[in-house]
Coordinates of C-alpha atoms in Angstrom, one line a residue:
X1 CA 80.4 293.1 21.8
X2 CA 79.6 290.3 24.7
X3 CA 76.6 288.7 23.9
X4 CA 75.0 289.0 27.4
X5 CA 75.1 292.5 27.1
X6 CA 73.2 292.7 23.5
X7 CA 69.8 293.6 23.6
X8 CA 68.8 291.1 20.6
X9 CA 69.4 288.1 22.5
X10 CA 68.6 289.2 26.0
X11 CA 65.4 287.1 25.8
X12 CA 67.3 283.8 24.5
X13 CA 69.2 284.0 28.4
X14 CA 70.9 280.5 29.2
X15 CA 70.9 279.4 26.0
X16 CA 66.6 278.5 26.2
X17 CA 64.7 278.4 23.5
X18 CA 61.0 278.7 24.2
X19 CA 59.7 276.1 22.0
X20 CA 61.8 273.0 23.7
X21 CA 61.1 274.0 26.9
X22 CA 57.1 273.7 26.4
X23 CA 58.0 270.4 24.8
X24 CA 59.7 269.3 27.7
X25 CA 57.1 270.2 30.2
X26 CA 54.5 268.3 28.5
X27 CA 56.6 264.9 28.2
X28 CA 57.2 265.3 32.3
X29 CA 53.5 265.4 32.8
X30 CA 52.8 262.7 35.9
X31 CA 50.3 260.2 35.0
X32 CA 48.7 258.0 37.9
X33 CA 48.9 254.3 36.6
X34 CA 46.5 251.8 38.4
X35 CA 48.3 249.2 40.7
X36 CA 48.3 245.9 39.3
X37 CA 47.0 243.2 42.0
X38 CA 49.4 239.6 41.4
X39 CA 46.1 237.9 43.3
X40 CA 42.4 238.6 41.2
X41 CA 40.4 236.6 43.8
X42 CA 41.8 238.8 46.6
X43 CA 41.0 241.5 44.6
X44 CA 37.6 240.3 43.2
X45 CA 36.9 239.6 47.2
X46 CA 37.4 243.2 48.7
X47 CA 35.3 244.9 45.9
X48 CA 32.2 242.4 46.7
X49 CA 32.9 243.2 50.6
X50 CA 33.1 246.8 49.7
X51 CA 29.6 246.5 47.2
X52 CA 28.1 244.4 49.9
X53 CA 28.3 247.0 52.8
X54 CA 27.5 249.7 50.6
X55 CA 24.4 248.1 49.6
X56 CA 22.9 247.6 52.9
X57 CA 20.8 250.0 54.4
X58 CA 21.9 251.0 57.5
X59 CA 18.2 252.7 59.4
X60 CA 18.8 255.0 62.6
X61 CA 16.7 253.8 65.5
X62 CA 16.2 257.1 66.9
X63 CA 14.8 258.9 63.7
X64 CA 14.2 256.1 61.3
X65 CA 16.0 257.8 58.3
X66 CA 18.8 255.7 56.7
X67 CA 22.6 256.5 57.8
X68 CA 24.4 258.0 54.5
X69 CA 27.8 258.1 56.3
X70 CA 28.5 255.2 58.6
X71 CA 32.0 256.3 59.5
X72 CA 30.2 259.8 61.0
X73 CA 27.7 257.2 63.1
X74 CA 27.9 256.9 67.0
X75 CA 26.8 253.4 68.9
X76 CA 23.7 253.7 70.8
X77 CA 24.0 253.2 74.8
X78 CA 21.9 250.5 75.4
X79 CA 21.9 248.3 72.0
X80 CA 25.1 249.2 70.4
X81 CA 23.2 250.5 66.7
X82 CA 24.5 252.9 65.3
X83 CA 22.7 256.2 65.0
X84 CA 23.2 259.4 63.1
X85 CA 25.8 261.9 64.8
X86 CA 23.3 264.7 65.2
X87 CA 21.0 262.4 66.8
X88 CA 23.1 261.6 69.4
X89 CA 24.1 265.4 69.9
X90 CA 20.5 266.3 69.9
X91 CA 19.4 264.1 72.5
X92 CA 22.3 265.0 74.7
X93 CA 21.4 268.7 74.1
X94 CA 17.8 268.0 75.3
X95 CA 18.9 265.6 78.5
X96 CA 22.0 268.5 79.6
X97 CA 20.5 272.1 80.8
X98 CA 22.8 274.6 79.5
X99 CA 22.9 278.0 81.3
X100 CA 23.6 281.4 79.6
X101 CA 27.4 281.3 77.5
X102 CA 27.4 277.7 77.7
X103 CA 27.0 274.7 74.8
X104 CA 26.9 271.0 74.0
X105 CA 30.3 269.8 71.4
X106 CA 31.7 266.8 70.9
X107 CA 34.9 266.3 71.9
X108 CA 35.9 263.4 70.6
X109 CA 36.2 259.3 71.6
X110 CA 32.9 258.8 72.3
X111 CA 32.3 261.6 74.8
X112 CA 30.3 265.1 74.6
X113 CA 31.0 268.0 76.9
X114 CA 28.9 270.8 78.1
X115 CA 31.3 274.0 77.3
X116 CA 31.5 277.1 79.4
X117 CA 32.8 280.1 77.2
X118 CA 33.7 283.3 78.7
X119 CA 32.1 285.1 75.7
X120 CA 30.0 283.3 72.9
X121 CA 31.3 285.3 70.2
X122 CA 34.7 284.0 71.3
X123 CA 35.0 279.9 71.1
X124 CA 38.5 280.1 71.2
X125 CA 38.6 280.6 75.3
X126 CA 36.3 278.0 77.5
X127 CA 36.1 275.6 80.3
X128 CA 34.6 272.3 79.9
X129 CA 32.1 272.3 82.5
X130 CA 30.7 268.9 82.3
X131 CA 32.1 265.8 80.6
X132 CA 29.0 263.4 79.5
X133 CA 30.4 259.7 78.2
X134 CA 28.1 258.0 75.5
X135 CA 30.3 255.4 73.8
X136 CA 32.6 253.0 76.1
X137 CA 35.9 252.9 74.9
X138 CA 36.7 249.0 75.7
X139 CA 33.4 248.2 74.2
X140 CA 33.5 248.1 70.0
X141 CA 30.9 247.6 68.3
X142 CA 30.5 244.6 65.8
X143 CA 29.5 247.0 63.1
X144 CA 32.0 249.5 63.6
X145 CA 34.8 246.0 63.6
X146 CA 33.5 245.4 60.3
X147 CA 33.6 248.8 59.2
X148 CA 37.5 249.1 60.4
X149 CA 38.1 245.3 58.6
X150 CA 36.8 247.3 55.5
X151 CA 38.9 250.5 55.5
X152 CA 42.3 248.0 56.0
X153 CA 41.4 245.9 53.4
X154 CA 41.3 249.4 50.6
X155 CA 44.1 250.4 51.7

């Protein structure tokens, strides 16, 4: 009698043995190993740059609460601080009129728009209506330079 056909072994198929193969899984486990820096003053270097920034306390001008995710911050207009994100959107809200089907967003490099939807309940289909710039593109920041220098330098 083959041996593929017996009902016996039908659950030993390929030659497998159940055992080995959960032995086998668990040597193959990945495990992340911690990159070894050749240069311990470099290294010693970026972690005080990255403690020093996090332990400043960055205050937003426009509501005086302190700014919990600098990388979500826009520059002001006029001095260049950075304020929070919803801030910024709130005081464009307030300075644009929106009429009926129509709503502030963000649409990214430093510019808001005032969006014209065809239906509200559908924000798949609009028009921007009105582009409003707040941040100059050629002008960067010295805070948001530092904050680049920062993000280069972990990875």
């Amino acid at each position: 009698m083959d041996r593929r056909r017996n009902r016996k072994h039908s659950n030993n198929w390929n030659n497998q043995k159940r055992n080995e193969q959960s032995r086998e899984n668990k040597q193959k486990s990945f495990q992340f190993n911690k990159a070894l820096y050749e240069d311990q003053d470099a290294e010693r270097q970026r972690l005080a740059a990255i403690q020093n920034v996090k332990a400043r306390e960055i205050i937003c001008p426009k509501c005086g609460q302190p700014i919990t995710d600098i990388a979500s911050a826009i520059a002001d207009k006029s001095t260049g601080e950075p304020l929070h994100f919803d801030c910024v959107l709130n005081q464009v809200k307030q300075s644009e009129p929106t009429g009926e089907n129509e709503k502030v967003a963000y649409i990214g490099q430093g510019r808001f728009a005032v969006l014209q939807y065809e239906n509200i309940r559908d924000q798949r289909h609009f028009k921007i209506k009105k582009i409003i710039e707040w941040e100059n593109r050629e002008d960067q920041s010295q805070w948001r330079e530092e904050l680049s220098g920062l993000y280069s330098k972990i990875n």
